[in-house]
mmCIF file of N, CA and C in Angstrom:
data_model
loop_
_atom_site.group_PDB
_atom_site.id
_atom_site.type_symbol
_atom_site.label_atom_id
_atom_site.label_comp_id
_atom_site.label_asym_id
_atom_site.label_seq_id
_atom_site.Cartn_x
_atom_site.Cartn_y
_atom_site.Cartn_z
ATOM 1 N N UNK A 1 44.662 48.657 -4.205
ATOM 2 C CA UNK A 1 44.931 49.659 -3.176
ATOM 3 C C UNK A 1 45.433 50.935 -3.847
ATOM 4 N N UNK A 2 44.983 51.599 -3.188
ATOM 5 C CA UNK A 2 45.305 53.448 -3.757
ATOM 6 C C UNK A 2 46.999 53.793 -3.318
ATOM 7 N N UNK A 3 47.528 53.995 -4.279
ATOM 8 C CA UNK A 3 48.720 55.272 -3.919
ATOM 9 C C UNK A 3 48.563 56.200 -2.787
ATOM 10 N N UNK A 4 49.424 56.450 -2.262
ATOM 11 C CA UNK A 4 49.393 57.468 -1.532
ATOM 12 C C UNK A 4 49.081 58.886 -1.940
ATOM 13 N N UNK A 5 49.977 59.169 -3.327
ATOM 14 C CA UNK A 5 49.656 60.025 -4.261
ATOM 15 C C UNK A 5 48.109 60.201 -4.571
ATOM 16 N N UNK A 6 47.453 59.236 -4.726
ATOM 17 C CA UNK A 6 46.277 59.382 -5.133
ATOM 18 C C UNK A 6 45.141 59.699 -3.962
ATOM 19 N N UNK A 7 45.750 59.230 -2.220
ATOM 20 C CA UNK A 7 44.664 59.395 -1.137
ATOM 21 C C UNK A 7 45.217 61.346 -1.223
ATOM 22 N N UNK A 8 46.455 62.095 -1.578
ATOM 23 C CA UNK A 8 46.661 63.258 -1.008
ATOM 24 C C UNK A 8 46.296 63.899 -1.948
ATOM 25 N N UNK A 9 45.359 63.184 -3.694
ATOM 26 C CA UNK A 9 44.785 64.380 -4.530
ATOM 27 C C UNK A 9 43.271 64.348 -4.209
ATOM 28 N N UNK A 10 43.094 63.721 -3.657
ATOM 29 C CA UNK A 10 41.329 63.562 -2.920
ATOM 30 C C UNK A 10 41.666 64.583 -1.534
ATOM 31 N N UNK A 11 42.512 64.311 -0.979
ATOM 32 C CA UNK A 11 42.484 65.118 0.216
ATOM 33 C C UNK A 11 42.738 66.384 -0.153
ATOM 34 N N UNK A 12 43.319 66.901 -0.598
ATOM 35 C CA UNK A 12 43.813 68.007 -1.374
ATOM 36 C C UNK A 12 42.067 68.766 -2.056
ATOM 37 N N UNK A 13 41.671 67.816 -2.898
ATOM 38 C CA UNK A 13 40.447 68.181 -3.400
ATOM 39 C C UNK A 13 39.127 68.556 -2.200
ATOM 40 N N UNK A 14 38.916 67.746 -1.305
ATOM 41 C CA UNK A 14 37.867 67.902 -0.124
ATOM 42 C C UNK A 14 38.417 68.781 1.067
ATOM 43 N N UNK A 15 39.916 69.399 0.996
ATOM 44 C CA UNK A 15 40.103 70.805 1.558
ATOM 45 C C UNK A 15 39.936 71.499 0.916
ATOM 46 N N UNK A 16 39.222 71.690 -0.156
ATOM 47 C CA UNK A 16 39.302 72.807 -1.477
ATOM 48 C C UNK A 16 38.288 72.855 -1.331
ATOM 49 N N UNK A 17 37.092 72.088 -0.860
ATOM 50 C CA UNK A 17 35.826 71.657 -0.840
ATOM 51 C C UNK A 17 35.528 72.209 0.783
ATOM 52 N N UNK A 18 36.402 72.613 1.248
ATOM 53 C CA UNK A 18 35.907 73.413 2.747
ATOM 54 C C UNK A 18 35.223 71.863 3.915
ATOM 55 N N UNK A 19 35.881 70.903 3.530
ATOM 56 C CA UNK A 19 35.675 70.582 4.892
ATOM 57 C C UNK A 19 35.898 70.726 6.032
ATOM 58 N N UNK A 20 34.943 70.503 7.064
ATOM 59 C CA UNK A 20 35.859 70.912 8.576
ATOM 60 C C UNK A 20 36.988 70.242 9.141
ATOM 61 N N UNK A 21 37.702 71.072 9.942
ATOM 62 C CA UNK A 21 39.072 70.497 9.894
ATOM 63 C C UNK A 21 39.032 69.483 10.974
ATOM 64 N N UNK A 22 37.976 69.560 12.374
ATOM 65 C CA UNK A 22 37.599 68.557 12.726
ATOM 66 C C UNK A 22 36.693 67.114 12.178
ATOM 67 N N UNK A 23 36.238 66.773 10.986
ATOM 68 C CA UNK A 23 35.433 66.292 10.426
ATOM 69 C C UNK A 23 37.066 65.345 9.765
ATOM 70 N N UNK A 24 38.009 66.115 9.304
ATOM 71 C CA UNK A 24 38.950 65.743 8.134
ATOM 72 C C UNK A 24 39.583 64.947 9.006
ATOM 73 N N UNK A 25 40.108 65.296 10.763
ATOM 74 C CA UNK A 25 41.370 65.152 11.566
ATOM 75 C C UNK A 25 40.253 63.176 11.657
ATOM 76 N N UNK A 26 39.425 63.245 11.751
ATOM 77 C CA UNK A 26 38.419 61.573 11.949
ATOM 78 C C UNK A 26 38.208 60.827 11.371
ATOM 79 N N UNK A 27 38.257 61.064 9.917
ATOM 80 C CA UNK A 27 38.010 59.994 9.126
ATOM 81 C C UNK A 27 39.403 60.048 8.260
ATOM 82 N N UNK A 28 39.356 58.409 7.807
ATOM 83 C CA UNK A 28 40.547 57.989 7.103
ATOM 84 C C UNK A 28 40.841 58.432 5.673
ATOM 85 N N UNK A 29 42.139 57.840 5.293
ATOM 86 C CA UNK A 29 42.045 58.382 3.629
ATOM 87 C C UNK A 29 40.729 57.717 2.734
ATOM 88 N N UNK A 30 40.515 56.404 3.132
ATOM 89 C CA UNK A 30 39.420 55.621 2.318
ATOM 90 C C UNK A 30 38.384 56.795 2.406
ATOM 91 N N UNK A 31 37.730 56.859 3.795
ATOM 92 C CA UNK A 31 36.542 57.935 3.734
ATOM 93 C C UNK A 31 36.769 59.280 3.020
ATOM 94 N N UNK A 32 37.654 60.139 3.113
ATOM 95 C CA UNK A 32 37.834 61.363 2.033
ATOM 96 C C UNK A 32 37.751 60.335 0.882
ATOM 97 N N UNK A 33 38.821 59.406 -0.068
ATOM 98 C CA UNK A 33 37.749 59.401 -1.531
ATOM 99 C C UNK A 33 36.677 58.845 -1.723
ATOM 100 N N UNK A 34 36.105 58.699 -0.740
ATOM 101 C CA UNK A 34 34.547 58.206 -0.540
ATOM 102 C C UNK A 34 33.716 59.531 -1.002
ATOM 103 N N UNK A 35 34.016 60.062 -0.568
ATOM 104 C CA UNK A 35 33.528 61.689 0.181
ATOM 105 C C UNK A 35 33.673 62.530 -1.121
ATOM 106 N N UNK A 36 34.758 62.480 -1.541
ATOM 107 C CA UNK A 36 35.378 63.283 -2.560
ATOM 108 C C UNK A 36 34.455 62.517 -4.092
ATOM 109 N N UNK A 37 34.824 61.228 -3.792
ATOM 110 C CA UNK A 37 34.026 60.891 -5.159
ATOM 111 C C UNK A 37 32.564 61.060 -5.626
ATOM 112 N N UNK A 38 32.206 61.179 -3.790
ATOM 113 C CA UNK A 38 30.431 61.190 -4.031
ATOM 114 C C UNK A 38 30.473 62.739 -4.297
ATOM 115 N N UNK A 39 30.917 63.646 -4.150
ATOM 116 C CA UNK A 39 30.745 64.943 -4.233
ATOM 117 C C UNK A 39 31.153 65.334 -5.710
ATOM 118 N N UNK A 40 32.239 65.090 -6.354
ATOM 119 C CA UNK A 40 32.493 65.219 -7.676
ATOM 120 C C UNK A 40 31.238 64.720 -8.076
ATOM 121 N N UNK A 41 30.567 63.627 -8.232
ATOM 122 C CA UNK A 41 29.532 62.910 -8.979
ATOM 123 C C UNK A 41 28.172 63.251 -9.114
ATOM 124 N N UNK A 42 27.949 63.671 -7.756
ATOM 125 C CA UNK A 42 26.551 64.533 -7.263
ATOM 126 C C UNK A 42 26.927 66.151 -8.102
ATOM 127 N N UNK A 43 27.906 66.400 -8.000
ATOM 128 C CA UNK A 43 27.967 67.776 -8.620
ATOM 129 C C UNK A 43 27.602 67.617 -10.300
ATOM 130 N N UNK A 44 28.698 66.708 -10.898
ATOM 131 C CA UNK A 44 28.320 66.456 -12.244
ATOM 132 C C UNK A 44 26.749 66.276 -12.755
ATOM 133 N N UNK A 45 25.912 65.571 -11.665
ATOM 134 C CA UNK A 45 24.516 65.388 -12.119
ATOM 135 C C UNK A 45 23.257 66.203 -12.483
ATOM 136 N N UNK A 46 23.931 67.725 -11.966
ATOM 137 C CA UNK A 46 23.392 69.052 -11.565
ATOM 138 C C UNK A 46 21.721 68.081 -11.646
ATOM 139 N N UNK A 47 21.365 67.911 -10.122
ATOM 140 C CA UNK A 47 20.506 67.944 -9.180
ATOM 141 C C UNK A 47 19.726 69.329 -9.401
ATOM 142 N N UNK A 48 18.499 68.517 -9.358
ATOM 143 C CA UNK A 48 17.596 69.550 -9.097
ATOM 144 C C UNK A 48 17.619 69.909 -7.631
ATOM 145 N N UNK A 49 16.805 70.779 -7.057
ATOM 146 C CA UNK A 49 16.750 71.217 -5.629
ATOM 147 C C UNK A 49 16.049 70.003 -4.802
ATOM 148 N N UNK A 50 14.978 69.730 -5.557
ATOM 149 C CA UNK A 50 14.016 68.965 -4.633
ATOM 150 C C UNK A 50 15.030 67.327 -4.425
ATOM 151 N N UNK A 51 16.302 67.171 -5.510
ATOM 152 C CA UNK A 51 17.264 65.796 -5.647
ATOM 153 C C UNK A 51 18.114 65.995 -4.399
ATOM 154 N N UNK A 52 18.285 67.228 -4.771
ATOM 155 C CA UNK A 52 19.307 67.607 -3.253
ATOM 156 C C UNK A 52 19.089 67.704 -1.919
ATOM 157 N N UNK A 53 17.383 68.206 -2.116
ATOM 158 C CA UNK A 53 16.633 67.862 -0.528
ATOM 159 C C UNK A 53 16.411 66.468 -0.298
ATOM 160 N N UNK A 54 16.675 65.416 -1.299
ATOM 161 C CA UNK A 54 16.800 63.966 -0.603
ATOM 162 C C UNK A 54 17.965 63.750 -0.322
ATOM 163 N N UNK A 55 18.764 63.931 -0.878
ATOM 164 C CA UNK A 55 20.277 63.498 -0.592
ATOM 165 C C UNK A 55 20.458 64.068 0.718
ATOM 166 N N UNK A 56 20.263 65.392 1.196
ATOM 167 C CA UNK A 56 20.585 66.045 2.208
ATOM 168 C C UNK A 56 19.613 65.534 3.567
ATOM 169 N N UNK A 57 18.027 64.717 3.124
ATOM 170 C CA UNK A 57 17.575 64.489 4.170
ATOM 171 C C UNK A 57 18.263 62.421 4.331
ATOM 172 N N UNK A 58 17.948 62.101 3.411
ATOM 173 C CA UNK A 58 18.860 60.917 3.642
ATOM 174 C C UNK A 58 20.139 60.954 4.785
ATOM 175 N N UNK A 59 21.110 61.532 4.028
ATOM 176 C CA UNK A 59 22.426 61.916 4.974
ATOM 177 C C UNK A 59 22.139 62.183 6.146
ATOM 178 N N UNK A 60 20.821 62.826 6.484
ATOM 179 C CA UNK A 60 20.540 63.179 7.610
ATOM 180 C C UNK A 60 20.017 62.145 8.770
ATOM 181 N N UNK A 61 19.562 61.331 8.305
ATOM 182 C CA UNK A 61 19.373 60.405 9.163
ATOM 183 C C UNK A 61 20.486 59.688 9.880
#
């Protein structure tokens, strides 16, 4: 189980990351480092465009 310390440096990080503040007030601490980790990771991979138009149509479903 996560620290508390550790759910408020993910949260901390995915308000830095401009989530909506209705989006943030709904999901739990688990989901922000869900959120936070997939986004650090996807960033590190520097995605091509056409990688990011799957990820983005995936999500979309």
């Amino acid at each position: 189980m996560m620290s508390n310390k550790n759910y408020d440096s993910h949260r901390k990080a995915i308000v830095s990351k401009g989530i909506p503040s209705d989006l943030l007030k709904r999901i739990t601490d688990s989901d922000i480092q869900v959120i936070n980790t997939f986004l650090t990771r996807v960033n590190k991979l520097e995605l091509t465009q056409r990688e990011k138009d799957w990820i983005i149509t995936v999500i979309g479903r």
